[in-house]
mmCIF file of C-alpha atoms in Angstrom:
data_model
loop_
_atom_site.group_PDB
_atom_site.id
_atom_site.type_symbol
_atom_site.label_atom_id
_atom_site.label_comp_id
_atom_site.label_asym_id
_atom_site.label_seq_id
_atom_site.Cartn_x
_atom_site.Cartn_y
_atom_site.Cartn_z
ATOM 1 C CA MET A 2 151.196 -26.045 -25.336
ATOM 2 C CA LEU A 3 152.444 -29.383 -24.052
ATOM 3 C CA ASP A 4 149.998 -32.293 -23.723
ATOM 4 C CA ILE A 5 150.518 -33.028 -20.009
ATOM 5 C CA GLY A 6 150.099 -30.563 -17.171
ATOM 6 C CA ILE A 7 151.082 -31.687 -13.695
ATOM 7 C CA VAL A 8 149.577 -29.881 -10.722
ATOM 8 C CA TRP A 9 151.665 -30.240 -7.597
ATOM 9 C CA ILE A 10 149.186 -30.487 -4.733
ATOM 10 C CA ARG A 11 150.483 -29.595 -1.296
ATOM 11 C CA GLU A 12 147.934 -28.224 1.152
ATOM 12 C CA ASP A 13 145.203 -27.181 -1.243
ATOM 13 C CA PHE A 14 142.724 -30.056 -1.571
ATOM 14 C CA ARG A 15 140.062 -28.119 -3.422
ATOM 15 C CA ILE A 16 138.849 -28.294 -6.976
ATOM 16 C CA GLU A 17 136.768 -25.133 -7.118
ATOM 17 C CA ASN A 18 138.706 -21.864 -7.109
ATOM 18 C CA ASN A 19 142.038 -23.650 -7.442
ATOM 19 C CA PRO A 20 144.039 -21.461 -9.854
ATOM 20 C CA ALA A 21 146.788 -24.010 -10.617
ATOM 21 C CA LEU A 22 144.345 -26.841 -11.309
ATOM 22 C CA SER A 23 142.071 -24.609 -13.372
ATOM 23 C CA TYR A 24 144.956 -23.290 -15.489
ATOM 24 C CA ALA A 25 146.302 -26.783 -16.178
ATOM 25 C CA ALA A 26 142.854 -28.125 -17.106
ATOM 26 C CA GLU A 27 142.274 -25.214 -19.467
ATOM 27 C CA ASN A 28 145.652 -25.477 -21.214
ATOM 28 C CA HIS A 29 146.485 -29.183 -21.417
ATOM 29 C CA LYS A 30 145.004 -32.290 -22.966
ATOM 30 C CA TYR A 31 145.849 -34.355 -19.862
ATOM 31 C CA VAL A 32 146.150 -33.217 -16.261
ATOM 32 C CA ILE A 33 147.746 -35.149 -13.436
ATOM 33 C CA ALA A 34 147.564 -34.049 -9.818
ATOM 34 C CA LEU A 35 150.701 -34.959 -7.874
ATOM 35 C CA TYR A 36 150.969 -35.203 -4.110
ATOM 36 C CA ILE A 37 154.406 -35.899 -2.659
ATOM 37 C CA TYR A 38 154.289 -37.550 0.746
ATOM 38 C CA ASN A 39 157.530 -36.526 2.406
ATOM 39 C CA LYS A 40 157.846 -38.729 5.497
ATOM 40 C CA THR A 41 160.184 -36.240 7.196
ATOM 41 C CA ASP A 42 157.283 -33.760 7.329
ATOM 42 C CA TYR A 43 155.333 -36.306 9.355
ATOM 43 C CA ASP A 44 158.060 -37.693 11.627
ATOM 44 C CA ASN A 45 157.030 -37.543 15.280
ATOM 45 C CA THR A 46 153.516 -36.365 14.458
ATOM 46 C CA ARG A 47 150.345 -37.777 15.796
ATOM 47 C CA GLU A 48 148.652 -40.568 13.960
ATOM 48 C CA ALA A 49 145.536 -38.399 13.617
ATOM 49 C CA GLN A 50 147.399 -36.108 11.193
ATOM 50 C CA LYS A 51 148.348 -39.051 8.999
ATOM 51 C CA TRP A 52 144.791 -40.373 9.181
ATOM 52 C CA TRP A 53 143.380 -36.959 8.182
ATOM 53 C CA LEU A 54 145.842 -36.680 5.282
ATOM 54 C CA SER A 55 145.078 -40.199 4.087
ATOM 55 C CA LYS A 56 141.302 -39.662 4.157
ATOM 56 C CA SER A 57 141.570 -36.200 2.564
ATOM 57 C CA LEU A 58 143.664 -37.585 -0.288
ATOM 58 C CA GLU A 59 141.246 -40.487 -0.729
ATOM 59 C CA ILE A 60 138.276 -38.106 -1.086
ATOM 60 C CA PHE A 61 140.255 -35.697 -3.268
ATOM 61 C CA LYS A 62 141.271 -38.572 -5.578
ATOM 62 C CA LYS A 63 137.599 -39.559 -6.033
ATOM 63 C CA ASP A 64 136.573 -35.946 -6.671
ATOM 64 C CA LEU A 65 139.344 -35.452 -9.248
ATOM 65 C CA ALA A 66 138.332 -38.674 -11.023
ATOM 66 C CA LEU A 67 135.011 -36.997 -11.873
ATOM 67 C CA TYR A 68 137.074 -34.597 -14.008
ATOM 68 C CA ASN A 69 139.255 -37.394 -15.442
ATOM 69 C CA ILE A 70 142.213 -36.094 -13.466
ATOM 70 C CA ASN A 71 144.457 -38.701 -11.863
ATOM 71 C CA LEU A 72 145.865 -38.050 -8.384
ATOM 72 C CA GLN A 73 149.238 -39.756 -8.159
ATOM 73 C CA ILE A 74 150.924 -39.980 -4.769
ATOM 74 C CA LEU A 75 154.684 -40.429 -4.484
ATOM 75 C CA VAL A 76 156.765 -40.970 -1.360
ATOM 76 C CA GLY A 77 160.027 -39.073 -1.071
ATOM 77 C CA ASN A 78 161.736 -35.728 -1.027
ATOM 78 C CA GLU A 79 160.236 -33.154 -3.392
ATOM 79 C CA ILE A 80 163.589 -32.047 -4.779
ATOM 80 C CA ASP A 81 164.686 -35.644 -5.430
ATOM 81 C CA ILE A 82 161.413 -36.432 -7.212
ATOM 82 C CA PHE A 83 161.376 -33.265 -9.315
ATOM 83 C CA SER A 84 165.060 -33.658 -10.255
ATOM 84 C CA LYS A 85 164.102 -36.787 -12.227
ATOM 85 C CA ILE A 86 161.867 -34.775 -14.573
ATOM 86 C CA LYS A 87 163.671 -33.626 -17.698
ATOM 87 C CA LYS A 88 162.854 -31.391 -20.648
ATOM 88 C CA LYS A 89 162.343 -34.442 -22.891
ATOM 89 C CA ASP A 90 159.391 -35.482 -20.677
ATOM 90 C CA ASN A 91 157.501 -32.636 -22.358
ATOM 91 C CA ILE A 92 155.379 -31.571 -19.383
ATOM 92 C CA SER A 93 154.494 -28.395 -17.512
ATOM 93 C CA ILE A 94 154.192 -28.160 -13.740
ATOM 94 C CA TYR A 95 151.889 -25.857 -11.765
ATOM 95 C CA TRP A 96 151.296 -25.188 -8.091
ATOM 96 C CA ASN A 97 149.721 -22.772 -5.644
ATOM 97 C CA LYS A 98 152.182 -20.975 -3.398
ATOM 98 C CA ILE A 99 152.449 -21.567 0.335
ATOM 99 C CA TYR A 100 153.794 -18.701 2.406
ATOM 100 C CA GLU A 101 155.613 -20.457 5.252
ATOM 101 C CA PRO A 102 159.368 -19.609 5.361
ATOM 102 C CA ASP A 103 160.701 -23.180 5.108
ATOM 103 C CA VAL A 104 158.241 -23.975 2.312
ATOM 104 C CA ILE A 105 159.215 -20.793 0.433
ATOM 105 C CA SER A 106 162.874 -21.824 0.644
ATOM 106 C CA LYS A 107 162.129 -25.299 -0.739
ATOM 107 C CA GLY A 108 159.948 -23.742 -3.469
ATOM 108 C CA LYS A 109 162.833 -21.535 -4.610
ATOM 109 C CA LYS A 110 165.128 -24.569 -4.876
ATOM 110 C CA ILE A 111 162.519 -26.400 -6.937
ATOM 111 C CA ARG A 112 161.964 -23.357 -9.154
ATOM 112 C CA ASP A 113 165.735 -23.134 -9.749
ATOM 113 C CA LEU A 114 165.810 -26.858 -10.546
ATOM 114 C CA PHE A 115 163.044 -26.418 -13.140
ATOM 115 C CA ILE A 116 164.892 -23.486 -14.711
ATOM 116 C CA LYS A 117 168.121 -25.524 -14.852
ATOM 117 C CA ASN A 118 166.339 -28.538 -16.398
ATOM 118 C CA LYS A 119 164.268 -26.327 -18.740
ATOM 119 C CA ILE A 120 160.938 -27.537 -17.350
ATOM 120 C CA ASN A 121 157.913 -25.329 -18.019
ATOM 121 C CA PHE A 122 156.343 -24.214 -14.737
ATOM 122 C CA LYS A 123 154.065 -21.614 -13.259
ATOM 123 C CA TYR A 124 152.936 -20.911 -9.721
ATOM 124 C CA PHE A 125 149.863 -19.086 -8.537
ATOM 125 C CA LYS A 126 148.833 -16.954 -5.587
ATOM 126 C CA GLY A 127 147.751 -19.223 -2.751
ATOM 127 C CA ASN A 128 145.002 -18.715 -0.208
ATOM 128 C CA ILE A 129 145.656 -15.044 0.510
ATOM 129 C CA LEU A 130 143.990 -11.736 -0.220
ATOM 130 C CA ASN A 131 147.170 -9.827 -1.123
ATOM 131 C CA GLU A 132 150.795 -10.720 -1.690
ATOM 132 C CA PHE A 133 152.852 -9.450 1.267
ATOM 133 C CA GLN A 134 154.992 -7.177 -0.918
ATOM 134 C CA GLU A 135 151.841 -5.405 -2.183
ATOM 135 C CA VAL A 136 150.969 -4.084 1.280
ATOM 136 C CA THR A 137 153.507 -1.423 2.260
ATOM 137 C CA LYS A 138 153.554 2.071 3.711
ATOM 138 C CA ASN A 139 153.751 5.082 1.403
ATOM 139 C CA ASP A 140 157.559 4.944 1.611
ATOM 140 C CA LYS A 141 157.411 1.276 0.420
ATOM 141 C CA THR A 142 158.621 -0.120 3.758
ATOM 142 C CA PRO A 143 156.680 -2.844 5.632
ATOM 143 C CA PHE A 144 154.201 -2.014 8.350
ATOM 144 C CA LYS A 145 155.081 -2.576 12.005
ATOM 145 C CA VAL A 146 151.624 -1.905 13.442
ATOM 146 C CA PHE A 147 148.676 -4.141 12.561
ATOM 147 C CA THR A 148 145.794 -1.637 12.281
ATOM 148 C CA PRO A 149 147.361 0.557 9.555
ATOM 149 C CA PHE A 150 148.529 -2.616 7.804
ATOM 150 C CA TRP A 151 144.992 -4.042 7.839
ATOM 151 C CA ARG A 152 143.430 -0.811 6.565
ATOM 152 C CA THR A 153 145.878 -0.676 3.683
ATOM 153 C CA ALA A 154 145.487 -4.383 2.881
ATOM 154 C CA GLU A 155 141.709 -4.060 2.875
ATOM 155 C CA LYS A 156 141.851 -0.975 0.647
ATOM 156 C CA ILE A 157 144.098 -2.779 -1.844
ATOM 157 C CA TYR A 158 141.914 -5.892 -1.865
ATOM 158 C CA LEU A 159 138.643 -4.028 -2.222
ATOM 159 C CA GLY A 160 140.133 -1.901 -5.016
ATOM 160 C CA LEU A 161 140.937 -4.946 -7.133
ATOM 161 C CA PRO A 162 138.584 -6.164 -9.836
ATOM 162 C CA PRO A 163 136.521 -9.186 -8.770
ATOM 163 C CA SER A 164 138.672 -12.301 -8.731
ATOM 164 C CA LYS A 165 138.345 -14.788 -11.528
ATOM 165 C CA ASN A 166 136.208 -17.822 -10.873
ATOM 166 C CA TYR A 167 138.614 -20.709 -11.389
ATOM 167 C CA ILE A 168 136.717 -23.538 -13.054
ATOM 168 C CA VAL A 169 138.223 -26.947 -13.776
ATOM 169 C CA LYS A 170 137.425 -28.324 -17.212
ATOM 170 C CA LYS A 171 136.782 -32.068 -17.475
ATOM 171 C CA GLN A 172 139.612 -33.841 -19.285
ATOM 172 C CA SER A 173 139.072 -36.311 -22.136
ATOM 173 C CA GLN A 174 140.670 -39.231 -20.282
ATOM 174 C CA ILE A 175 142.705 -40.154 -17.221
ATOM 175 C CA LYS A 176 146.467 -40.305 -17.737
ATOM 176 C CA SER A 177 149.355 -41.496 -15.544
ATOM 177 C CA PHE A 178 152.927 -40.224 -15.620
ATOM 178 C CA PHE A 179 154.729 -41.359 -12.476
ATOM 179 C CA LYS A 180 155.736 -44.878 -11.479
ATOM 180 C CA ASP A 181 155.831 -46.358 -7.959
ATOM 181 C CA CYS A 182 152.792 -44.436 -6.743
ATOM 182 C CA ILE A 183 151.016 -45.305 -3.521
ATOM 183 C CA ASN A 184 147.372 -45.249 -2.488
ATOM 184 C CA PRO A 185 146.167 -42.786 0.170
ATOM 185 C CA ASN A 186 145.731 -45.634 2.694
ATOM 186 C CA ASP A 187 149.443 -46.503 2.371
ATOM 187 C CA ILE A 188 150.213 -43.339 4.348
ATOM 188 C CA LEU A 189 148.750 -44.918 7.494
#
């Protein structure tokens, strides 16, 4: 396994029960959490959203430091930033999925970029009970009515073995990988 695991943090500012962070901490000597602040996502938004993001990242950075995990924050477009990572960098990248259509589309482009550049990567189920393609009618088509959908989803979820408790292992030391990082307060 490669020495450095990078966990791409997007909306999931938790340490406990974070499958991507747990996997990286278990399988790499050094772990770096990466948040990419894409200004276009925050154009024309209220200042309160930027304030919340800044303060959440500040707290998350302190919490990660207790595990010797460095939170590095970059400003830019995710695809542009990830396109600079090459196979020779000898890293693996992990993230938890987000299920919004525009985010899924961007995730597929990034996945294809990693495949093209031969970057090791793995993504994990996000904050959901079941993947949407797991919950279908008997003929494998999607539900159109909520109540039968919910009954089936609940039956699938309750039939699964108990979920793994994702624990983050403390790393031996803090490591940096990216240059030109900002502090959480620079978002304001």
